[in-house]
Short mmCIF file of C-alpha atoms in Angstrom, two decimals:
data_model
loop_
_atom_site.label_atom_id
_atom_site.label_comp_id
_atom_site.label_asym_id
_atom_site.label_seq_id
_atom_site.Cartn_x
_atom_site.Cartn_y
_atom_site.Cartn_z
CA MET A 1 -3.95 38.68 -119.97
CA LEU A 2 -2.44 39.48 -116.55
CA THR A 3 -1.78 43.20 -116.29
CA THR A 4 -0.37 43.49 -112.77
CA GLY A 5 2.63 41.92 -111.07
CA PRO A 6 2.20 39.69 -108.00
CA ARG A 7 1.49 41.48 -104.73
CA GLY A 8 4.65 42.55 -102.96
CA THR A 9 6.75 42.86 -106.11
CA GLN A 10 7.80 45.88 -108.14
CA ASP A 11 9.13 46.61 -111.61
CA ILE A 12 12.32 48.65 -111.63
CA LEU A 13 11.65 50.76 -114.70
CA PRO A 14 14.17 52.51 -116.97
CA SER A 15 13.26 55.85 -115.37
CA VAL A 16 14.70 54.68 -112.02
CA SER A 17 17.11 51.87 -112.92
CA GLY A 18 19.92 54.43 -113.17
CA GLN A 19 19.32 55.28 -109.50
CA TRP A 20 19.69 51.60 -108.57
CA GLN A 21 22.88 51.43 -110.61
CA TYR A 22 24.20 54.42 -108.67
CA VAL A 23 23.61 52.62 -105.35
CA GLU A 24 25.11 49.38 -106.69
CA LYS A 25 28.16 51.27 -107.99
CA THR A 26 28.62 52.79 -104.54
CA ILE A 27 28.39 49.32 -102.99
CA ARG A 28 31.10 47.98 -105.29
CA ASN A 29 33.36 50.98 -104.70
CA VAL A 30 33.15 50.72 -100.90
CA CYS A 31 33.60 46.93 -100.88
CA ASP A 32 36.64 47.33 -103.11
CA LEU A 33 38.16 49.78 -100.61
CA PHE A 34 37.75 47.20 -97.84
CA GLY A 35 38.95 44.24 -99.93
CA TYR A 36 35.64 42.36 -100.21
CA LYS A 37 35.00 40.27 -103.33
CA GLU A 38 31.60 39.59 -104.91
CA ILE A 39 29.89 36.21 -104.64
CA ARG A 40 26.73 35.29 -106.56
CA THR A 41 24.66 32.37 -105.31
CA PRO A 42 21.51 30.80 -106.85
CA ILE A 43 18.21 32.40 -105.91
CA PHE A 44 16.92 29.00 -104.76
CA GLU A 45 18.48 26.38 -102.51
CA HIS A 46 17.53 23.07 -100.92
CA THR A 47 15.04 23.84 -98.15
CA GLU A 48 17.13 21.96 -95.58
CA LEU A 49 19.86 24.60 -95.84
CA PHE A 50 17.55 27.25 -94.39
CA LEU A 51 15.94 24.88 -91.86
CA ARG A 52 19.37 24.08 -90.43
CA GLY A 53 21.04 27.42 -91.06
CA ILE A 54 18.37 29.92 -90.03
CA GLY A 55 16.47 27.78 -87.51
CA GLU A 56 13.06 26.13 -87.69
CA THR A 57 11.66 28.28 -84.84
CA THR A 58 12.34 31.60 -86.56
CA ASP A 59 9.57 33.64 -88.18
CA VAL A 60 11.47 33.50 -91.48
CA VAL A 61 11.34 29.70 -91.64
CA SER A 62 7.99 29.11 -89.96
CA LYS A 63 6.00 31.85 -91.73
CA GLU A 64 7.79 33.60 -94.55
CA MET A 65 9.63 31.18 -96.86
CA TYR A 66 8.55 30.45 -100.43
CA THR A 67 8.97 26.68 -100.54
CA PHE A 68 7.86 24.25 -103.27
CA LYS A 69 8.57 20.80 -104.71
CA ASP A 70 10.44 20.63 -108.01
CA ARG A 71 9.79 17.96 -110.65
CA GLY A 72 12.14 15.62 -108.86
CA GLU A 73 10.05 15.96 -105.68
CA ARG A 74 12.91 17.84 -103.98
CA SER A 75 11.94 20.60 -101.56
CA ILE A 76 13.26 23.90 -102.90
CA THR A 77 13.12 27.35 -101.28
CA LEU A 78 13.62 30.79 -102.79
CA ARG A 79 16.37 32.30 -100.67
CA PRO A 80 14.92 34.43 -97.82
CA GLU A 81 18.43 35.67 -96.96
CA ASN A 82 21.91 35.05 -98.32
CA THR A 83 24.17 34.23 -95.38
CA ALA A 84 23.25 30.54 -95.31
CA ALA A 85 23.67 30.33 -99.10
CA THR A 86 27.07 32.03 -98.91
CA VAL A 87 28.18 29.58 -96.21
CA ARG A 88 27.00 26.68 -98.38
CA ALA A 89 29.06 27.99 -101.30
CA TYR A 90 32.04 28.58 -98.98
CA LEU A 91 31.94 24.92 -97.89
CA GLU A 92 31.06 23.36 -101.24
CA HIS A 93 33.87 25.11 -103.11
CA LYS A 94 36.37 24.90 -100.23
CA LEU A 95 37.04 28.62 -100.19
CA TYR A 96 38.81 28.08 -96.86
CA ALA A 97 41.64 26.35 -98.76
CA ASP A 98 42.54 29.57 -100.58
CA THR A 99 42.81 31.94 -97.63
CA THR A 100 42.23 31.94 -93.89
CA LEU A 101 39.85 34.88 -94.06
CA ASN A 102 37.25 35.11 -96.84
CA LYS A 103 35.82 38.62 -97.28
CA LEU A 104 32.72 38.43 -99.50
CA PHE A 105 29.81 40.63 -100.56
CA TYR A 106 26.63 40.06 -102.55
CA ILE A 107 23.84 42.06 -104.18
CA GLY A 108 20.61 40.34 -105.20
CA PRO A 109 16.93 39.52 -104.75
CA MET A 110 15.55 37.70 -101.68
CA PHE A 111 12.04 36.37 -101.10
CA ARG A 112 9.83 36.42 -98.03
CA TYR A 113 6.08 36.10 -97.72
CA ASP A 114 5.48 39.20 -95.64
CA ARG A 115 2.91 41.99 -95.45
CA PRO A 116 3.99 44.57 -98.05
CA GLN A 117 4.55 48.09 -96.74
CA ALA A 118 6.79 51.08 -97.42
CA GLY A 119 10.26 49.81 -98.27
CA ARG A 120 9.26 46.16 -97.74
CA TYR A 121 8.42 43.76 -100.56
CA ARG A 122 7.99 40.02 -100.99
CA GLN A 123 10.73 40.08 -103.58
CA PHE A 124 13.27 42.51 -102.20
CA HIS A 125 16.95 43.21 -102.73
CA GLN A 126 19.80 43.05 -100.28
CA PHE A 127 23.40 44.12 -100.20
CA GLY A 128 25.30 41.97 -97.74
CA VAL A 129 28.81 41.35 -96.53
CA GLU A 130 30.28 38.21 -94.94
CA ALA A 131 33.72 37.78 -93.33
CA ILE A 132 34.40 34.11 -92.64
CA GLY A 133 37.45 32.75 -90.85
CA THR A 134 38.36 34.86 -87.82
CA ALA A 135 36.94 35.50 -84.34
CA ASN A 136 38.96 38.70 -83.92
CA PRO A 137 36.64 41.53 -82.78
CA ALA A 138 38.56 43.81 -85.18
CA ILE A 139 36.70 42.18 -88.08
CA ASP A 140 33.40 42.91 -86.28
CA ALA A 141 34.46 46.55 -86.12
CA GLU A 142 35.51 46.55 -89.79
CA ILE A 143 32.15 45.12 -90.87
CA ILE A 144 30.28 47.80 -88.91
CA ILE A 145 32.53 50.56 -90.29
CA LEU A 146 32.01 49.29 -93.86
CA ALA A 147 28.22 49.43 -93.45
CA THR A 148 28.42 52.91 -91.92
CA GLN A 149 30.77 54.21 -94.61
CA PHE A 150 28.51 52.89 -97.38
CA LEU A 151 25.44 54.64 -95.95
CA LYS A 152 27.31 57.87 -95.28
CA SER A 153 28.79 57.87 -98.78
CA LEU A 154 25.19 58.06 -100.07
CA GLY A 155 24.60 61.13 -97.91
CA LEU A 156 22.71 59.40 -95.08
CA ASN A 157 24.21 61.02 -92.00
CA GLU A 158 21.53 60.74 -89.32
CA LEU A 159 22.58 57.18 -88.49
CA LYS A 160 22.23 55.42 -85.14
CA LEU A 161 24.23 52.27 -84.46
CA GLN A 162 22.53 49.93 -81.98
CA LEU A 163 24.86 47.36 -80.42
CA ASN A 164 24.48 44.28 -78.22
CA SER A 165 26.04 40.94 -77.45
CA VAL A 166 23.71 37.92 -77.59
CA GLY A 167 26.24 35.57 -76.01
CA CYS A 168 27.18 32.09 -77.16
CA PRO A 169 26.02 28.49 -76.56
CA LYS A 170 28.02 28.51 -73.33
CA CYS A 171 26.36 31.49 -71.64
CA ARG A 172 23.06 31.83 -73.48
CA PRO A 173 21.33 28.92 -71.65
CA VAL A 174 21.97 30.74 -68.36
CA TYR A 175 20.29 33.86 -69.72
CA ARG A 176 17.48 31.85 -71.29
CA GLU A 177 16.59 30.39 -67.89
CA LYS A 178 16.64 33.80 -66.18
CA LEU A 179 14.51 35.31 -68.92
CA GLN A 180 11.96 32.50 -68.76
CA ASP A 181 11.76 32.86 -64.97
CA PHE A 182 11.04 36.57 -65.41
CA LEU A 183 8.36 36.01 -68.08
CA ARG A 184 6.70 32.87 -66.72
CA ASP A 185 3.79 34.57 -64.96
CA LYS A 186 3.30 36.94 -67.91
CA VAL A 187 3.07 34.34 -70.72
CA LYS A 188 -0.72 34.24 -70.79
CA ASP A 189 -0.85 37.97 -71.53
CA LEU A 190 1.70 37.91 -74.36
CA CYS A 191 0.68 37.89 -78.03
CA PRO A 192 0.20 34.42 -79.61
CA ASP A 193 3.58 34.59 -81.35
CA CYS A 194 5.41 35.38 -78.11
CA GLN A 195 3.52 32.67 -76.24
CA SER A 196 4.97 30.15 -78.69
CA ARG A 197 8.40 31.79 -78.45
CA PHE A 198 8.49 31.35 -74.67
CA GLU A 199 9.69 27.74 -74.96
CA ARG A 200 11.24 27.81 -78.43
CA ASN A 201 13.18 31.08 -78.46
CA PRO A 202 12.34 33.38 -75.53
CA MET A 203 14.95 36.01 -76.52
CA ARG A 204 12.78 36.87 -79.53
CA ILE A 205 10.09 38.15 -77.14
CA LEU A 206 12.38 41.13 -76.43
CA ASP A 207 12.24 42.01 -80.15
CA CYS A 208 8.45 41.84 -80.46
CA LYS A 209 6.86 45.01 -81.83
CA ASN A 210 3.54 44.36 -80.06
CA GLU A 211 3.07 47.22 -77.59
CA LYS A 212 1.72 44.99 -74.84
CA CYS A 213 4.62 42.52 -75.17
CA THR A 214 7.07 45.41 -75.01
CA THR A 215 5.47 46.64 -71.78
CA LEU A 216 5.37 43.19 -70.21
CA SER A 217 9.04 42.55 -70.98
CA GLN A 218 10.22 45.83 -69.47
CA GLY A 219 12.72 45.17 -66.68
CA ALA A 220 13.73 41.79 -68.10
CA PRO A 221 17.22 40.50 -67.21
CA GLU A 222 19.95 41.69 -69.58
CA MET A 223 22.26 39.41 -71.53
CA ALA A 224 25.24 41.58 -70.53
CA ASP A 225 24.90 40.30 -66.95
CA CYS A 226 25.13 36.68 -68.10
CA LEU A 227 27.97 36.79 -70.63
CA CYS A 228 30.80 34.31 -70.21
CA GLU A 229 34.33 35.66 -69.95
CA ASP A 230 35.08 35.11 -73.65
CA CYS A 231 31.91 36.90 -74.81
CA HIS A 232 32.43 39.70 -72.30
CA ASP A 233 36.03 40.31 -73.44
CA HIS A 234 35.04 40.13 -77.12
CA PHE A 235 32.32 42.74 -76.64
CA ASP A 236 34.62 45.05 -74.64
CA GLN A 237 37.28 44.89 -77.37
CA LEU A 238 34.72 45.66 -80.07
CA LYS A 239 33.50 48.73 -78.20
CA GLU A 240 37.09 49.88 -77.70
CA LEU A 241 37.82 49.58 -81.43
CA LEU A 242 34.71 51.52 -82.41
CA ARG A 243 35.57 54.29 -79.95
CA ALA A 244 39.11 54.40 -81.39
CA VAL A 245 37.70 55.53 -84.77
CA ASP A 246 34.95 57.72 -83.29
CA ILE A 247 32.08 55.46 -84.30
CA GLU A 248 29.25 56.29 -81.90
CA PHE A 249 26.96 53.50 -80.72
CA ILE A 250 24.03 52.92 -78.40
CA LEU A 251 23.97 49.80 -76.22
CA ASN A 252 20.59 48.13 -76.69
CA PRO A 253 20.02 45.06 -74.51
CA ARG A 254 16.76 44.31 -76.37
CA LEU A 255 18.53 43.91 -79.72
CA VAL A 256 18.54 40.16 -80.39
CA ARG A 257 18.06 39.89 -84.19
CA GLY A 258 15.62 37.40 -85.71
CA LEU A 259 17.77 34.46 -86.79
CA ASP A 260 19.04 31.58 -84.64
CA TYR A 261 22.60 31.60 -85.95
CA TYR A 262 23.67 34.86 -84.28
CA THR A 263 26.29 34.70 -81.49
CA LYS A 264 28.15 37.43 -79.61
CA THR A 265 27.95 40.65 -81.66
CA ALA A 266 24.54 41.81 -82.87
CA PHE A 267 24.02 45.23 -84.39
CA GLU A 268 21.52 47.35 -86.26
CA ILE A 269 21.91 50.69 -88.05
CA GLN A 270 18.88 52.96 -88.05
CA TYR A 271 18.19 56.03 -90.17
CA SER A 272 15.84 58.05 -87.98
CA PRO A 273 14.12 60.14 -90.74
CA LEU A 274 12.38 56.92 -91.88
CA GLY A 275 10.36 56.78 -88.66
CA ALA A 276 8.86 53.39 -87.83
CA GLN A 277 10.77 51.69 -90.65
CA SER A 278 14.11 53.20 -89.63
CA ALA A 279 16.23 50.02 -89.64
CA VAL A 280 18.35 49.98 -92.80
CA CYS A 281 21.05 47.48 -91.77
CA GLY A 282 21.19 44.48 -89.49
CA GLY A 283 23.91 41.99 -88.78
CA GLY A 284 26.05 40.10 -86.35
CA ARG A 285 28.37 37.22 -85.65
CA TYR A 286 27.46 33.61 -86.49
CA ASP A 287 30.28 31.46 -85.14
CA GLY A 288 28.21 28.25 -85.12
CA LEU A 289 26.61 28.46 -88.58
CA ILE A 290 29.42 26.90 -90.62
CA GLU A 291 29.50 23.90 -88.28
CA GLU A 292 25.70 23.63 -88.40
CA CYS A 293 25.91 23.47 -92.21
CA GLY A 294 28.38 20.58 -92.14
CA GLY A 295 31.76 22.32 -91.93
CA SER A 296 34.35 22.50 -89.19
CA SER A 297 33.97 25.08 -86.43
CA THR A 298 34.65 28.40 -88.20
CA PRO A 299 33.77 31.92 -86.99
CA GLY A 300 31.99 34.40 -89.22
CA ILE A 301 30.24 37.75 -89.17
CA GLY A 302 28.15 39.74 -91.64
CA PHE A 303 25.32 42.16 -92.27
CA ALA A 304 22.54 42.78 -94.78
CA ILE A 305 21.16 46.10 -95.99
CA GLY A 306 17.77 46.33 -97.67
CA ILE A 307 18.27 48.25 -100.89
CA GLU A 308 14.58 49.22 -101.17
CA ARG A 309 14.80 50.73 -97.68
CA VAL A 310 17.93 52.65 -98.69
CA MET A 311 16.24 53.91 -101.86
CA LEU A 312 13.29 55.09 -99.78
CA ALA A 313 15.64 56.98 -97.45
CA LEU A 314 17.48 58.59 -100.37
CA GLU A 315 14.20 59.59 -102.02
CA LYS A 316 12.80 61.15 -98.84
CA GLN A 317 15.96 63.17 -98.33
CA GLY A 318 16.32 64.19 -101.98
CA LEU A 319 19.70 62.49 -102.19
CA ILE A 320 19.26 60.52 -105.42
CA PRO A 321 21.31 62.05 -108.24
CA ASN A 322 20.05 62.09 -111.81
CA GLU A 323 21.79 59.05 -113.29
CA ASN A 324 20.26 59.33 -116.77
CA ALA A 325 23.42 59.74 -118.82
CA SER A 326 23.23 62.30 -121.61
CA LEU A 327 24.08 61.52 -125.22
CA ALA A 328 27.16 62.73 -127.02
CA ALA A 329 25.04 62.97 -130.16
CA LEU A 330 21.65 62.24 -131.65
CA VAL A 331 21.84 61.38 -135.34
CA VAL A 332 18.94 63.06 -137.19
CA PRO A 333 18.05 61.52 -140.59
CA LEU A 334 15.60 63.50 -142.72
CA GLY A 335 13.72 61.01 -144.87
CA LEU A 336 14.33 57.41 -145.89
CA LYS A 337 17.14 58.30 -148.30
CA ALA A 338 19.20 59.63 -145.39
CA GLN A 339 18.68 56.58 -143.17
CA ALA A 340 21.56 54.43 -144.46
CA ALA A 341 24.04 57.31 -144.23
CA ALA A 342 22.78 58.17 -140.74
CA PHE A 343 23.02 54.56 -139.65
CA LYS A 344 26.66 54.42 -140.77
CA VAL A 345 27.49 57.59 -138.80
CA LEU A 346 25.75 56.14 -135.74
CA TYR A 347 27.70 52.89 -136.10
CA ASN A 348 31.03 54.73 -136.28
CA LEU A 349 30.21 56.89 -133.27
CA ARG A 350 29.41 53.90 -131.10
CA LEU A 351 32.46 52.06 -132.38
CA ALA A 352 34.56 55.02 -131.21
CA GLY A 353 33.01 54.80 -127.74
CA TYR A 354 30.46 57.63 -127.92
CA ARG A 355 27.00 57.28 -126.39
CA ALA A 356 24.83 58.03 -129.41
CA ASP A 357 21.37 57.28 -130.75
CA MET A 358 19.23 57.90 -133.84
CA ASP A 359 15.61 58.61 -134.61
CA PHE A 360 13.97 55.41 -135.88
CA ALA A 361 10.44 56.77 -136.25
CA GLY A 362 10.88 58.99 -139.32
CA ARG A 363 9.76 62.11 -137.48
CA SER A 364 10.14 65.71 -138.61
CA LEU A 365 13.26 67.77 -137.99
CA LYS A 366 11.45 69.79 -135.32
CA ALA A 367 10.34 66.64 -133.47
CA GLN A 368 13.82 65.13 -133.64
CA MET A 369 15.49 68.29 -132.32
CA LYS A 370 12.98 68.31 -129.46
CA GLN A 371 14.00 64.72 -128.72
CA ALA A 372 17.70 65.70 -128.79
CA ASN A 373 17.02 68.29 -126.09
CA LYS A 374 15.00 65.81 -124.02
CA LEU A 375 17.85 63.28 -124.14
CA GLY A 376 20.42 65.91 -123.22
CA ALA A 377 22.39 65.37 -126.42
CA LYS A 378 25.45 67.59 -126.75
CA TYR A 379 25.21 67.49 -130.54
CA ALA A 380 22.66 66.81 -133.24
CA ILE A 381 24.09 65.32 -136.43
CA ILE A 382 21.62 66.22 -139.17
CA ILE A 383 21.60 64.33 -142.49
CA GLY A 384 19.25 65.32 -145.30
CA GLU A 385 19.24 64.64 -149.04
CA ASP A 386 21.88 67.33 -149.71
CA GLU A 387 24.18 65.83 -147.06
CA VAL A 388 23.72 62.33 -148.52
CA ARG A 389 24.67 63.61 -151.95
CA GLU A 390 27.68 65.52 -150.59
CA LYS A 391 28.66 62.73 -148.14
CA SER A 392 28.52 65.33 -145.40
CA VAL A 393 26.58 66.05 -142.19
CA MET A 394 25.39 69.16 -140.38
CA LEU A 395 26.89 69.16 -136.88
CA LYS A 396 24.81 71.27 -134.50
CA ASN A 397 25.99 72.21 -131.01
CA MET A 398 22.82 71.90 -128.90
CA PHE A 399 24.09 74.36 -126.28
CA THR A 400 25.26 77.19 -128.56
CA SER A 401 23.04 76.37 -131.62
CA GLU A 402 26.17 76.75 -133.79
CA GLN A 403 26.01 74.63 -136.96
CA THR A 404 28.95 73.36 -139.01
CA LYS A 405 28.89 71.29 -142.19
CA ILE A 406 31.63 68.62 -142.22
CA GLN A 407 32.37 65.46 -144.16
CA ALA A 408 30.64 62.36 -142.82
CA ALA A 409 33.98 60.58 -142.64
CA GLU A 410 35.27 63.33 -140.30
CA VAL A 411 32.42 63.14 -137.75
CA VAL A 412 34.26 61.09 -135.12
CA LYS A 413 37.39 63.24 -135.36
CA ASN A 414 35.44 66.50 -135.17
CA LEU A 415 33.14 65.32 -132.41
CA ASN A 416 36.16 64.20 -130.42
CA PHE A 417 37.69 67.67 -130.77
CA GLU A 418 34.43 69.43 -129.97
CA VAL A 419 33.57 67.28 -126.93
CA LYS A 420 37.04 67.60 -125.45
CA ASP A 421 36.89 71.36 -125.85
#
């Protein structure tokens, strides 16, 4: 019998699932404020979607995807991210026919074969937002504000927004050539990954975490000096909008993101108390992705936030509230003869909308009262042989220890009065 889960996975146990629900509830509340609607895509897609959408030269596609053949010999991949899948759903179901701008969000598991570490798993969870249908830099600003507001609403205030423009297919080749000219005599000293990136995707060298590669790429040309007029104006307008609402940002010319579909805006939000793993949100514009996936030229922008990373930040800062909801009442049957009467009371309480439970183990009164305290029950409803005979119950207030005998048929009415008081 296997007794451990696969490496890089975790079980979200009942003791912490309430904390996850708290974060997910916050996500839904913030997205509702901004007018974003939930989309749920399959956890696996045809492999070609990610090859075309993410890019074959990216680390995600070349090293990290979980890909397999199904029984029909089709190549299937567990989704490593959800933007490409959302775009596929957008095109397949013609969401563009309903409205010019589709504002969508998702919450769900993603899969990447990566080295597990703090806040990083092979099955991990992301909250993401996609706005498809407009090139207006105001939607870029809205997306960034939404991400910031979500994180701040959880109590994470030491946030740093890193911002850059990665250009477009018009101006990026100019920058690519300048960057390659700068790095050409340094290629042999780069790490093996960056040596292969030199021809395939040299901008990714700027994002390498290898200390030697970082040193060698110091002084590299900046994309800002190569932007075309459209990209330059778009970036200036975005910065103006963020300043208008007092959103602070740091211009980071080395911020390029890891996926091929990014154009123009690229951003990352860091939470500095996490140290080396400080990035909690990453996103940007992907104006060419919809066309790459078979649609007409349609602009889009989005972000993804790693929920495990957020949970780690909340835990370190002591910001996770106790989400274990207390009971209105624990029904306490004393002996088998009381079980049917207790079960009926429990049924009626739940039918009336009260969170209630009952002892199913036949334990002693002392043990059951101890359990009522542990569960945070406001009341214990005690039913013994006398109460069965009298069709009554003993209602005990767990905070005041006051006990009142009432008719079993009056429990809901009395509990309602007591709880409201």
